[in-house]
CSV table of C-alpha atoms in Angstrom, one decimal:
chain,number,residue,atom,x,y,z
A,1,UNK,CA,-0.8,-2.6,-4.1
A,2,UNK,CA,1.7,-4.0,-7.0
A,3,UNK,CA,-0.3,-5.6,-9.4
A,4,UNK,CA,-3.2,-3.9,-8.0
A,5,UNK,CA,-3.7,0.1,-8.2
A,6,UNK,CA,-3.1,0.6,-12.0
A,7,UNK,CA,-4.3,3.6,-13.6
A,8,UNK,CA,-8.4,2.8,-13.5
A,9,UNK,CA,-8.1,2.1,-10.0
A,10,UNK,CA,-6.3,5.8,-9.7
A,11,UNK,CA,-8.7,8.0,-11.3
A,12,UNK,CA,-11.7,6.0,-9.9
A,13,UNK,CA,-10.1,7.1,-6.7
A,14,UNK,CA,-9.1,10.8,-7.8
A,15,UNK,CA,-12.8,11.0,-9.5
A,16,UNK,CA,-14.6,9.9,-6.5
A,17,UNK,CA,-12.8,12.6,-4.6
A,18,UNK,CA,-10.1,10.4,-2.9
A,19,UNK,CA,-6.2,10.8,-4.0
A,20,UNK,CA,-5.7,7.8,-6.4
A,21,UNK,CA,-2.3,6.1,-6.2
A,22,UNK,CA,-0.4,4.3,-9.2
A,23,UNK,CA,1.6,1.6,-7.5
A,24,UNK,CA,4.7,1.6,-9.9
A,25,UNK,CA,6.5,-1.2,-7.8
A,26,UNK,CA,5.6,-3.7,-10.7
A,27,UNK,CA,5.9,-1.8,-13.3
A,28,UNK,CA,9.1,-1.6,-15.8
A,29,UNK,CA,9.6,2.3,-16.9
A,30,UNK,CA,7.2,2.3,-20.2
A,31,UNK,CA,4.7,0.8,-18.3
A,32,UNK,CA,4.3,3.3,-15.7
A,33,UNK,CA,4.7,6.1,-18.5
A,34,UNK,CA,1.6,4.7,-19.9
A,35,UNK,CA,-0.2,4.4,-17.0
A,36,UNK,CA,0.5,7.8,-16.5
A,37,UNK,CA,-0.7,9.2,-19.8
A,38,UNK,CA,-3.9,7.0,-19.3
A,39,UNK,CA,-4.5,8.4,-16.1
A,40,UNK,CA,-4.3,12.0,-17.2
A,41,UNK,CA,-7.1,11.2,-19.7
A,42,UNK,CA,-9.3,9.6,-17.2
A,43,UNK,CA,-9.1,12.1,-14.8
A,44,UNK,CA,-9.0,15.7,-13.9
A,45,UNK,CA,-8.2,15.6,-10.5
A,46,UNK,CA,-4.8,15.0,-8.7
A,47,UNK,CA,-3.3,11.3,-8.0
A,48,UNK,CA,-0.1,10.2,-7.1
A,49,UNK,CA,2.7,8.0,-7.7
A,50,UNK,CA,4.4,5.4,-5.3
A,51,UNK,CA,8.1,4.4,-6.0
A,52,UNK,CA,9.0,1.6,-3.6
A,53,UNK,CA,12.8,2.8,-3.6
A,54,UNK,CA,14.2,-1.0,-3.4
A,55,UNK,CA,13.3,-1.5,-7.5
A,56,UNK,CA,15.6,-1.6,-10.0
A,57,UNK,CA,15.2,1.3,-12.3
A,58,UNK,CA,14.2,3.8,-10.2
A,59,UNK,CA,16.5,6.5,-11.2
A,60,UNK,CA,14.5,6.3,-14.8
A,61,UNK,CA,10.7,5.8,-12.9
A,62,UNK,CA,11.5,8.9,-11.5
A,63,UNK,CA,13.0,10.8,-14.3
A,64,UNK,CA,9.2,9.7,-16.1
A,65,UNK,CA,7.0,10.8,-13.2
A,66,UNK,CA,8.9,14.5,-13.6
A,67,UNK,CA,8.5,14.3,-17.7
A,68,UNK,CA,5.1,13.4,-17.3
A,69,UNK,CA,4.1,16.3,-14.5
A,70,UNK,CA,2.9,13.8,-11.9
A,71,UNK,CA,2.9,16.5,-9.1
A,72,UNK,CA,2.7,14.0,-5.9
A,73,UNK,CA,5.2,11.3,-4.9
A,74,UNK,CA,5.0,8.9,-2.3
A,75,UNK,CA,8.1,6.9,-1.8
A,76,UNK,CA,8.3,3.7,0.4
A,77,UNK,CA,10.8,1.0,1.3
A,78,UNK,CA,13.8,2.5,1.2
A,79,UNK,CA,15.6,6.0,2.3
A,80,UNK,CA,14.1,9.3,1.5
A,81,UNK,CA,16.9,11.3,1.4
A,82,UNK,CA,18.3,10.1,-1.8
A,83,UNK,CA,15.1,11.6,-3.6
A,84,UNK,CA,13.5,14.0,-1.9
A,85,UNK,CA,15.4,17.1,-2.7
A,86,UNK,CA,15.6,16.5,-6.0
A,87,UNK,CA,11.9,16.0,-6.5
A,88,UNK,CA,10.8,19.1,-4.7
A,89,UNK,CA,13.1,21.1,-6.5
A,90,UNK,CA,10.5,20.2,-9.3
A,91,UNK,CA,7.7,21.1,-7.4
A,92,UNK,CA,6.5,17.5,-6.8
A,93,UNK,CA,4.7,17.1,-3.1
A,94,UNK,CA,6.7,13.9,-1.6
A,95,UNK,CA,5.1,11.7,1.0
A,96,UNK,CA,6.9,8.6,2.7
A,97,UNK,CA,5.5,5.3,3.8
A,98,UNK,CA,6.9,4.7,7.8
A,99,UNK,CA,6.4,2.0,9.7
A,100,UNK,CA,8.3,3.5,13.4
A,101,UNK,CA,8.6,6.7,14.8
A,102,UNK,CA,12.6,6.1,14.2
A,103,UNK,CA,11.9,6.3,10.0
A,104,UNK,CA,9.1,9.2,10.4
A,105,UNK,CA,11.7,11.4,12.3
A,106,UNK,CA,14.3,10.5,9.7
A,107,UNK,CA,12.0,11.3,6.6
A,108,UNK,CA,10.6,14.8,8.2
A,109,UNK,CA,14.6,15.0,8.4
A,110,UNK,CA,14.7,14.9,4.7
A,111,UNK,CA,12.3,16.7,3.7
A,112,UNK,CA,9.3,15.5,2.7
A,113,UNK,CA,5.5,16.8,2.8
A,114,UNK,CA,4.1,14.4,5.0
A,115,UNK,CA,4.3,10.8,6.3
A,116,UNK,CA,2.3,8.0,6.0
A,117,UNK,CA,2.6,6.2,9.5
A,118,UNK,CA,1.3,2.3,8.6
A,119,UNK,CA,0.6,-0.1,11.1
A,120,UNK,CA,1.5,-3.8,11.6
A,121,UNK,CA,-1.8,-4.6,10.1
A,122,UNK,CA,-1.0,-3.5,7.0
A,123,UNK,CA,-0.7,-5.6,3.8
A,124,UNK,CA,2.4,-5.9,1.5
A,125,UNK,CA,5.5,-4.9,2.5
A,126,UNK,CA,5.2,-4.0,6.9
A,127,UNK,CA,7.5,-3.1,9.2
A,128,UNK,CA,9.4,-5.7,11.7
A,129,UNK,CA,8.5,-4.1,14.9
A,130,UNK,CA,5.3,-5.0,14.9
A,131,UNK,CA,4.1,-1.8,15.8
A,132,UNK,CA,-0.1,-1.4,15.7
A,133,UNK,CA,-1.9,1.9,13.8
A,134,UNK,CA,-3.4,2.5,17.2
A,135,UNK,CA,-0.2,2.7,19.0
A,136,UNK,CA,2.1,4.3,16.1
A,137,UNK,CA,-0.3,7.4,15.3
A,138,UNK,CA,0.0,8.9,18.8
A,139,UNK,CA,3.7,8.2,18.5
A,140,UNK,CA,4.7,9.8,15.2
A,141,UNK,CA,2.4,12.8,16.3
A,142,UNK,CA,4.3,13.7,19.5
A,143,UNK,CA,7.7,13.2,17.4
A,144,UNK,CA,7.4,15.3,14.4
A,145,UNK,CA,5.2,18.5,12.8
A,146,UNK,CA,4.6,17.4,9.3
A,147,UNK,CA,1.0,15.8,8.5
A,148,UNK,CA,0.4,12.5,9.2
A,149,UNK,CA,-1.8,10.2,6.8
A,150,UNK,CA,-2.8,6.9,9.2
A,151,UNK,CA,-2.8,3.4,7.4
A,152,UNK,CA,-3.3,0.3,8.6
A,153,UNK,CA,-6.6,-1.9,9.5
A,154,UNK,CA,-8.2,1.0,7.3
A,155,UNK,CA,-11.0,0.0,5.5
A,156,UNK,CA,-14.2,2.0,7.3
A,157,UNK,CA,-15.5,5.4,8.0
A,158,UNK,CA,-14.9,4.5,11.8
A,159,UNK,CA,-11.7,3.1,11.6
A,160,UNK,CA,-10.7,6.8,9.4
A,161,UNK,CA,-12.3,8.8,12.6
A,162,UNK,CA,-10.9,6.9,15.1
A,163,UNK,CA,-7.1,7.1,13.6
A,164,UNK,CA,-7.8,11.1,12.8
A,165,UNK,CA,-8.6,11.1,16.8
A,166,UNK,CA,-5.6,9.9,17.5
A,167,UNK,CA,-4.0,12.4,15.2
A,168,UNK,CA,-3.7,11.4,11.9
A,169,UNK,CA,-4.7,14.0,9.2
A,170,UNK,CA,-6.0,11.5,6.9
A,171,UNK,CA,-5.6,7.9,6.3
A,172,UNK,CA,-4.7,5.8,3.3
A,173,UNK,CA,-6.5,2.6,2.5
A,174,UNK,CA,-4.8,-0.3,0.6
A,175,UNK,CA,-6.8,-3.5,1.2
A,176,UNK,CA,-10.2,-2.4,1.0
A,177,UNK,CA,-9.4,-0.8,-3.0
A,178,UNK,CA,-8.0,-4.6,-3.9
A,179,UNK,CA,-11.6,-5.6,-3.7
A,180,UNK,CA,-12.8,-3.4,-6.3
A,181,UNK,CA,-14.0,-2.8,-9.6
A,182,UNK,CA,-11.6,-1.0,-11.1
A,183,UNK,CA,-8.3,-3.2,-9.4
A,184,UNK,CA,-6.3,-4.6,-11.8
A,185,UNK,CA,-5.7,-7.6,-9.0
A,186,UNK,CA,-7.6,-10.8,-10.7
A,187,UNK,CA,-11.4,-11.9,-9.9
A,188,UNK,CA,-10.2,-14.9,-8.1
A,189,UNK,CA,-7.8,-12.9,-5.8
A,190,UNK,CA,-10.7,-10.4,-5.4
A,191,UNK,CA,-12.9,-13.3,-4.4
A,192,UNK,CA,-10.1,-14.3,-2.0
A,193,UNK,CA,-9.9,-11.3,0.1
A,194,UNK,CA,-13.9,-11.1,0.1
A,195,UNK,CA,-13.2,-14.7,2.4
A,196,UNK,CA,-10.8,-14.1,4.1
A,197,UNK,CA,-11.3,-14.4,7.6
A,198,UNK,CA,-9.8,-13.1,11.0
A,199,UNK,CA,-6.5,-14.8,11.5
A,200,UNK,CA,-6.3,-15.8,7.9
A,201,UNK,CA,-3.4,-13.6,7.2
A,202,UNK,CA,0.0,-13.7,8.7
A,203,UNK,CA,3.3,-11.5,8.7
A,204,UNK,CA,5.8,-13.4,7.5
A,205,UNK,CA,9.5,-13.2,5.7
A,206,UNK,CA,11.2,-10.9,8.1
A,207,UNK,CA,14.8,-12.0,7.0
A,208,UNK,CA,14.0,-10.9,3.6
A,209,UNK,CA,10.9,-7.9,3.5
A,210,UNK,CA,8.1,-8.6,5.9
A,211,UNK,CA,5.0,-9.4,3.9
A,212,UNK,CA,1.6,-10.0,5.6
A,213,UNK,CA,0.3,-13.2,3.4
A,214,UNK,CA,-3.0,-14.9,3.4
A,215,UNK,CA,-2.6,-18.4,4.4
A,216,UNK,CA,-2.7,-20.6,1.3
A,217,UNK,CA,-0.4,-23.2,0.1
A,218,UNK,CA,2.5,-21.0,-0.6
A,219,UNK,CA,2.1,-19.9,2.8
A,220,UNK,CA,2.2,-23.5,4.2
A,221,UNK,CA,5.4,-24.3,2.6
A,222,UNK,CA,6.9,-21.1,4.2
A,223,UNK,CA,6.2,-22.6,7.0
A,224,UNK,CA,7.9,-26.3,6.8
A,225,UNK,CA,10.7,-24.6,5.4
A,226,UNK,CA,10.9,-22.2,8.8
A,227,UNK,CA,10.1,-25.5,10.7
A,228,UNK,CA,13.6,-27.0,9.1
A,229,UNK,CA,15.4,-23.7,9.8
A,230,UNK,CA,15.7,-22.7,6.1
A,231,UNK,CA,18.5,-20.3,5.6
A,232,UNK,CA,17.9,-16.8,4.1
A,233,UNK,CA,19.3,-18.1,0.9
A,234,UNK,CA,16.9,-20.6,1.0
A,235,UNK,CA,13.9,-18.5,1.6
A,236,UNK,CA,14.8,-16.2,-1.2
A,237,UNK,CA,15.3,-19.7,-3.7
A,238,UNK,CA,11.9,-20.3,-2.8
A,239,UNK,CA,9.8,-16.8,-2.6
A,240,UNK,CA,12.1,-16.8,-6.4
A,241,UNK,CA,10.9,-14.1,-9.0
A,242,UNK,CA,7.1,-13.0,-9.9
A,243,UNK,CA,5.5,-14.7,-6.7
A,244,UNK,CA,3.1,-11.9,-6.2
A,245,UNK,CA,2.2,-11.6,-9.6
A,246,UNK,CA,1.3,-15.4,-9.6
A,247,UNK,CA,-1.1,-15.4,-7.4
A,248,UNK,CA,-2.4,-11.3,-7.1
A,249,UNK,CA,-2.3,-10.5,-11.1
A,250,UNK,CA,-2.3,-14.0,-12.5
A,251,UNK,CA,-4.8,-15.3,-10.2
A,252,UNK,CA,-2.9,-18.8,-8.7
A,253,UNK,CA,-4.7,-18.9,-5.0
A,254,UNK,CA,-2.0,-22.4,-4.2
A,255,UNK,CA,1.5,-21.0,-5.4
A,256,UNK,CA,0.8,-17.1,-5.5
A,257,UNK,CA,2.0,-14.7,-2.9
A,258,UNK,CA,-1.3,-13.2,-1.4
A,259,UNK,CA,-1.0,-9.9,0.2
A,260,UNK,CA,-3.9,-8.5,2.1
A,261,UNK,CA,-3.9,-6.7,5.6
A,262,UNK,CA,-5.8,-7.9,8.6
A,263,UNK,CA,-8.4,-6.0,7.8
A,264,UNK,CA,-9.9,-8.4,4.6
A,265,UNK,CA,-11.9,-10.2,7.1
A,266,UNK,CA,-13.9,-6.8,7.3
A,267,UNK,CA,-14.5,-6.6,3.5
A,268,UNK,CA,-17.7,-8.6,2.2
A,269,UNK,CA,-18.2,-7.5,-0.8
A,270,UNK,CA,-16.5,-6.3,-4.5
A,271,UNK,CA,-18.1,-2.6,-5.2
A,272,UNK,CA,-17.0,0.0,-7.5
A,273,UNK,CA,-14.2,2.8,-5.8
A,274,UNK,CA,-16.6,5.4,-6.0
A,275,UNK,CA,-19.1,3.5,-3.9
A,276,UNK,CA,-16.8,2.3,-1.5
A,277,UNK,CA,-15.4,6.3,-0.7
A,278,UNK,CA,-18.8,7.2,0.0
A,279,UNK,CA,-19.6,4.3,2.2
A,280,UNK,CA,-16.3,5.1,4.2
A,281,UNK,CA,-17.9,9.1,4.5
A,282,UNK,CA,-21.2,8.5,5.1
A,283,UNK,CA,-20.1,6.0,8.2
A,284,UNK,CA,-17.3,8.4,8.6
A,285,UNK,CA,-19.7,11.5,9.5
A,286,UNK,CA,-22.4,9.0,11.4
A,287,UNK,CA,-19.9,8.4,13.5
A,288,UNK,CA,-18.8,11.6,14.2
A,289,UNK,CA,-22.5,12.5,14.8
A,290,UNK,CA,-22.6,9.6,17.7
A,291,UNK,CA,-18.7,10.1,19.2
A,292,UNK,CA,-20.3,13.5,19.8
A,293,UNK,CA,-23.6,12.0,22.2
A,294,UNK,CA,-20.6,11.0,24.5
């Protein structure tokens, strides 16, 4: 959600009754203290921030989230040791983003609040294993005691009952916010994901982070470069600085870095956050009424 969940899209989310996220992995420290202040105006209600812990300057992002009172943390991409004591011991709630039962068992380890268990579907950043939301749920839940917050081919009221039957607590939806009002991703990536059909995204870059991408030109030349056996060093030269921003912020649909989860070939239409929360619980509690008929 870099590029995408700034602080509109956040306290839509809180507003509507959802937790809004800021995703700080794009943002330099002043940008993210702003964000923060602007969010605090716009909203009342909680929201959170998430630190991918692989950015530089994430001993000062976190020193602003404490200044500025942010009382919930979710951490991804990285180990949650380093940070989680130190962040409860200011009475900030800290979730992490897991991708194996392995990590979840290591991050209840460390201490945090709760987990959020993301499946291969995912967009963004993923985990190499491959592992599905349907499969890793059930997993996490017979390994540790902490909640669990599903994600992962989330994007309907169904798909949020069906991973809470599996044991989830709650889910978290990336994908299906990109495709609204209040994201800061551009109209013509918006547009994008509202096309996107099955099989148009693919998990790629496993030397370097695995990214699920929709298939555009960028994508194709990954793919002649894997065909010559391109070294790691020569992945990196060519994924080079600001790819996702290109094409997710700047709005390039040939040379940016497009990152979506499966689901996109679910979402058919651009509404505002608030509508979209109370699509997922109205079809959320329909289908609670009919999963009780059986």
């Amino acid at each position: 959600m870099i590029w995408v969940s700034g602080w509109r899209l956040a306290s839509a989310v809180s507003n509507a009754g959802g937790l809004g996220i800021i995703g700080a992995g794009s943002m330099y420290p002043e940008v993210l203290r702003t964000h923060i202040k602007k969010c605090q105006l716009a909203t009342q209600k909680p929201f959170a921030v998430n630190i991918p812990m692989l950015y530089p300057n994430l001993e000062e992002l976190i020193h602003i989230i404490v200044e500025m009172g942010v009382k919930i943390v979710f951490t991804s991409a990285g180990n949650p040791k380093t940070w989680t004591s130190f962040l409860k011991r200011k009475g900030i709630t800290v979730v992490h983003v897991v991708s194996s039962v392995k990590f979840a068992i290591k991050a209840e380890n460390a201490g945090v609040d709760a987990i959020v268990a993301e499946g291969f579907e995912a967009g963004g950043h993923n985990g190499r294993d491959e592992t599905t939301t349907l499969t890793l749920i059930p997993a996490v839940k017979n390994n540790i005691s902490i909640p669990i917050i599903a994600a992962g081919g989330i994007a309907t009221g169904r798909a949020m009952l069906a991973t809470m039957v599996l044991g989830a607590d709650g889910v978290q939806l990336g994908s299906r916010f990109v495709a609204s009002v209040e994201a800061s991703s551009h109209d013509r990536f918006k547009h994008k994901v509202v096309a996107t059909n099955e099989g148009d995204t693919q998990l790629t870059l496993k030397e370097l982070a695995p990214v699920r991408l929709i298939k555009n030109k960028f994508y194709a030349t990954l793919q002649d470069a894997y065909n010559r056996n391109a070294s790691v060093e020569d992945l990196k030269s060519l994924l080079g600085r600001g790819r996702a921003k290109l094409g997710m912020f700047e709005g390039d649909m040939d040379e940016g870095e497009l990152e979506i989860g499966q689901v996109a070939s679910l979402i058919h239409e651009i509404k505002p956050a608030a509508q979209i929360i109370a699509d997922i619980v109205l079809e959320f509690r329909q289908a609670q009424s009919e999963v009780s008929k059986l």
